[in-house]
């Protein structure tokens, strides 16, 4: 266990600073007045329930992250008296909220982190960094920013699920983890899918993704085929086409070229693949959407 450590008064020039860091055995936390800074909770192996006053109740499982905003009343109750650790990192500073928000980390529920052990080691590094003296606040500020970047890259989108891995919403509104066992190949596949969802608009090749998750293209393709029945390239292509279709639904007067450019595809290729996937060309779909919009405008006028 890493005992609770509280930093000193921050340098006023720091827009982001470490307030506290440590780990503890799973135990009840009851904070009716909240906490003075953003608090990042990391569950190393246990499971418990977070209750956020006025927002809801969620189950947090192993390998998950949950961020509670400042001054928000909350309570955590472990499901069992296990010896598993719950890590915590307090982050303050005038830019803390905007940086976390920009990184896409301020969600109202726990979410899974790919490569959790690496993130846990970052927490340990923060704790030991406080042994430094004169420059410790500046050093830990740098480490905090790097941690946020790592979390942003490791965050698994809520709509990504692989054969039962990930979070599921129960009828009572709680979020549960359906599989707590760590599997390197499945972690790599989840990470690959997350990268596709993040970078579908970019000139991203399957080789780039394979390199990023530490697998060969052939091995990654086998994983995609095993879990999705398609190759990695086919999965990425379908994702881009689906995103383009969703974009056209929101922009009924857009052109086919604009839709293709939105998902980083060449126009003619985009048209062929779109028709193969949806049974009609995007141009025909645009005409249909425009007609519906005109009818809606006439009805409302």
CSV table of N, CA, C and O in Angstrom, one decimal, residues 185-232:
chain,number,residue,atom,x,y,z
A,185,UNK,N,-4.2,-10.4,-25.3
A,185,UNK,CA,-4.7,-10.3,-26.7
A,185,UNK,C,-6.0,-9.5,-26.8
A,185,UNK,O,-6.2,-8.7,-27.7
A,186,UNK,N,-6.9,-9.8,-25.8
A,186,UNK,CA,-8.2,-9.0,-25.8
A,186,UNK,C,-7.9,-7.6,-25.5
A,186,UNK,O,-8.6,-6.7,-26.0
A,187,UNK,N,-7.0,-7.3,-24.6
A,187,UNK,CA,-6.7,-5.9,-24.3
A,187,UNK,C,-6.1,-5.2,-25.5
A,187,UNK,O,-6.5,-4.0,-25.8
A,188,UNK,N,-5.3,-5.9,-26.3
A,188,UNK,CA,-4.8,-5.3,-27.5
A,188,UNK,C,-5.9,-5.1,-28.5
A,188,UNK,O,-5.9,-4.0,-29.2
A,189,UNK,N,-6.8,-6.0,-28.6
A,189,UNK,CA,-7.9,-5.8,-29.6
A,189,UNK,C,-8.8,-4.6,-29.1
A,189,UNK,O,-9.2,-3.8,-30.0
A,190,UNK,N,-9.1,-4.5,-27.9
A,190,UNK,CA,-9.9,-3.4,-27.4
A,190,UNK,C,-9.2,-2.1,-27.7
A,190,UNK,O,-9.8,-1.1,-28.1
A,191,UNK,N,-7.9,-2.1,-27.4
A,191,UNK,CA,-7.1,-0.9,-27.7
A,191,UNK,C,-7.1,-0.5,-29.2
A,191,UNK,O,-7.2,0.6,-29.6
A,192,UNK,N,-7.0,-1.5,-30.0
A,192,UNK,CA,-7.0,-1.3,-31.5
A,192,UNK,C,-8.4,-0.7,-31.9
A,192,UNK,O,-8.4,0.2,-32.7
A,193,UNK,N,-9.5,-1.3,-31.4
A,193,UNK,CA,-10.8,-0.7,-31.7
A,193,UNK,C,-10.9,0.7,-31.2
A,193,UNK,O,-11.5,1.6,-31.9
A,194,UNK,N,-10.4,1.0,-30.0
A,194,UNK,CA,-10.5,2.3,-29.5
A,194,UNK,C,-9.7,3.3,-30.4
A,194,UNK,O,-10.2,4.4,-30.6
A,195,UNK,N,-8.6,2.9,-30.9
A,195,UNK,CA,-7.8,3.8,-31.8
A,195,UNK,C,-8.5,4.0,-33.1
A,195,UNK,O,-8.5,5.1,-33.6
A,196,UNK,N,-9.2,3.0,-33.6
A,196,UNK,CA,-10.0,3.2,-34.8
A,196,UNK,C,-11.2,4.2,-34.5
A,196,UNK,O,-11.4,5.1,-35.4
A,197,UNK,N,-11.8,4.1,-33.4
A,197,UNK,CA,-12.9,5.0,-33.1
A,197,UNK,C,-12.4,6.5,-32.9
A,197,UNK,O,-13.1,7.4,-33.2
A,198,UNK,N,-11.2,6.6,-32.4
A,198,UNK,CA,-10.6,7.9,-32.2
A,198,UNK,C,-10.1,8.5,-33.5
A,198,UNK,O,-10.2,9.7,-33.7
A,199,UNK,N,-9.5,7.7,-34.4
A,199,UNK,CA,-8.8,8.2,-35.5
A,199,UNK,C,-9.4,7.8,-36.9
A,199,UNK,O,-8.7,7.7,-37.9
A,200,UNK,N,-10.7,7.5,-36.9
A,200,UNK,CA,-11.3,7.1,-38.2
A,200,UNK,C,-11.3,8.1,-39.3
A,200,UNK,O,-11.4,7.9,-40.5
A,201,UNK,N,-11.1,9.4,-38.9
A,201,UNK,CA,-11.0,10.5,-39.9
A,201,UNK,C,-9.6,10.7,-40.4
A,201,UNK,O,-9.4,11.4,-41.4
A,202,UNK,N,-8.6,10.1,-39.8
A,202,UNK,CA,-7.2,10.3,-40.1
A,202,UNK,C,-6.8,9.2,-41.1
A,202,UNK,O,-7.4,8.2,-41.3
A,203,UNK,N,-5.6,9.4,-41.7
A,203,UNK,CA,-5.0,8.5,-42.6
A,203,UNK,C,-4.4,7.4,-41.8
A,203,UNK,O,-3.1,7.3,-41.8
A,204,UNK,N,-5.2,6.5,-41.2
A,204,UNK,CA,-4.7,5.5,-40.3
A,204,UNK,C,-4.7,4.2,-41.0
A,204,UNK,O,-5.8,3.7,-41.5
A,205,UNK,N,-3.6,3.5,-41.1
A,205,UNK,CA,-3.5,2.2,-41.7
A,205,UNK,C,-3.5,1.1,-40.6
A,205,UNK,O,-3.1,1.4,-39.4
A,206,UNK,N,-3.9,-0.1,-40.9
A,206,UNK,CA,-3.9,-1.2,-40.0
A,206,UNK,C,-2.5,-1.4,-39.4
A,206,UNK,O,-2.4,-1.8,-38.2
A,207,UNK,N,-1.5,-1.2,-40.2
A,207,UNK,CA,-0.1,-1.4,-39.7
A,207,UNK,C,0.2,-0.4,-38.6
A,207,UNK,O,0.9,-0.8,-37.6
A,208,UNK,N,-0.3,0.8,-38.7
A,208,UNK,CA,-0.1,1.8,-37.6
A,208,UNK,C,-0.7,1.3,-36.3
A,208,UNK,O,-0.2,1.4,-35.2
A,209,UNK,N,-1.9,0.8,-36.5
A,209,UNK,CA,-2.7,0.3,-35.3
A,209,UNK,C,-1.9,-0.9,-34.7
A,209,UNK,O,-1.8,-1.0,-33.5
A,210,UNK,N,-1.5,-1.9,-35.6
A,210,UNK,CA,-0.8,-3.1,-35.1
A,210,UNK,C,0.5,-2.7,-34.3
A,210,UNK,O,0.8,-3.2,-33.3
A,211,UNK,N,1.2,-1.7,-34.9
A,211,UNK,CA,2.4,-1.3,-34.2
A,211,UNK,C,2.1,-0.7,-32.8
A,211,UNK,O,2.8,-0.9,-31.9
A,212,UNK,N,1.0,0.1,-32.8
A,212,UNK,CA,0.6,0.8,-31.5
A,212,UNK,C,0.2,-0.2,-30.4
A,212,UNK,O,0.5,0.1,-29.2
A,213,UNK,N,-0.3,-1.3,-30.8
A,213,UNK,CA,-0.8,-2.3,-29.8
A,213,UNK,C,0.2,-3.4,-29.6
A,213,UNK,O,0.0,-4.3,-28.8
A,214,UNK,N,1.3,-3.4,-30.3
A,214,UNK,CA,2.4,-4.4,-30.2
A,214,UNK,C,2.1,-5.7,-30.8
A,214,UNK,O,2.7,-6.7,-30.3
A,215,UNK,N,1.3,-5.8,-31.9
A,215,UNK,CA,1.1,-7.0,-32.6
A,215,UNK,C,1.4,-6.9,-34.0
A,215,UNK,O,1.4,-5.7,-34.6
A,216,UNK,N,1.6,-8.0,-34.7
A,216,UNK,CA,1.8,-7.9,-36.2
A,216,UNK,C,0.4,-7.7,-36.8
A,216,UNK,O,-0.6,-8.0,-36.2
A,217,UNK,N,0.4,-7.3,-38.1
A,217,UNK,CA,-0.8,-7.1,-38.8
A,217,UNK,C,-1.6,-8.5,-38.9
A,217,UNK,O,-2.8,-8.5,-38.7
A,218,UNK,N,-0.8,-9.5,-39.2
A,218,UNK,CA,-1.4,-10.8,-39.3
A,218,UNK,C,-2.1,-11.3,-38.0
A,218,UNK,O,-3.2,-11.8,-38.0
A,219,UNK,N,-1.4,-11.1,-36.9
A,219,UNK,CA,-2.0,-11.5,-35.6
A,219,UNK,C,-3.2,-10.7,-35.3
A,219,UNK,O,-4.2,-11.2,-34.8
A,220,UNK,N,-3.1,-9.4,-35.5
A,220,UNK,CA,-4.3,-8.5,-35.2
A,220,UNK,C,-5.5,-8.9,-36.1
A,220,UNK,O,-6.6,-8.9,-35.6
A,221,UNK,N,-5.2,-9.2,-37.3
A,221,UNK,CA,-6.3,-9.6,-38.2
A,221,UNK,C,-7.0,-10.9,-37.7
A,221,UNK,O,-8.2,-11.0,-37.8
A,222,UNK,N,-6.1,-11.8,-37.2
A,222,UNK,CA,-6.7,-13.0,-36.6
A,222,UNK,C,-7.6,-12.7,-35.4
A,222,UNK,O,-8.7,-13.3,-35.3
A,223,UNK,N,-7.2,-11.8,-34.6
A,223,UNK,CA,-8.0,-11.4,-33.5
A,223,UNK,C,-9.4,-10.7,-33.9
A,223,UNK,O,-10.4,-11.0,-33.4
A,224,UNK,N,-9.3,-9.9,-34.9
A,224,UNK,CA,-10.5,-9.2,-35.4
A,224,UNK,C,-11.4,-10.3,-36.0
A,224,UNK,O,-12.7,-10.3,-35.8
A,225,UNK,N,-10.9,-11.2,-36.8
A,225,UNK,CA,-11.7,-12.2,-37.4
A,225,UNK,C,-12.3,-13.2,-36.4
A,225,UNK,O,-13.5,-13.6,-36.5
A,226,UNK,N,-11.6,-13.4,-35.3
A,226,UNK,CA,-12.1,-14.3,-34.3
A,226,UNK,C,-13.3,-13.7,-33.5
A,226,UNK,O,-14.2,-14.3,-33.2
A,227,UNK,N,-13.2,-12.4,-33.3
A,227,UNK,CA,-14.2,-11.7,-32.5
A,227,UNK,C,-15.3,-11.0,-33.3
A,227,UNK,O,-16.4,-10.8,-32.8
A,228,UNK,N,-15.0,-10.6,-34.5
A,228,UNK,CA,-15.9,-9.9,-35.3
A,228,UNK,C,-16.3,-10.5,-36.7
A,228,UNK,O,-17.2,-10.1,-37.3
A,229,UNK,N,-15.5,-11.5,-37.1
A,229,UNK,CA,-15.8,-12.2,-38.3
A,229,UNK,C,-15.3,-11.4,-39.5
A,229,UNK,O,-15.7,-11.8,-40.7
A,230,UNK,N,-14.5,-10.4,-39.3
A,230,UNK,CA,-14.0,-9.5,-40.4
A,230,UNK,C,-12.5,-9.2,-40.1
A,230,UNK,O,-12.1,-9.4,-39.0
A,231,UNK,N,-11.8,-8.8,-41.1
A,231,UNK,CA,-10.4,-8.3,-40.9
A,231,UNK,C,-10.4,-7.0,-40.3
A,231,UNK,O,-11.4,-6.3,-40.2
A,232,UNK,N,-9.3,-6.6,-39.8
A,232,UNK,CA,-9.1,-5.3,-39.2
A,232,UNK,C,-9.5,-4.2,-40.2
A,232,UNK,O,-10.1,-3.2,-39.8
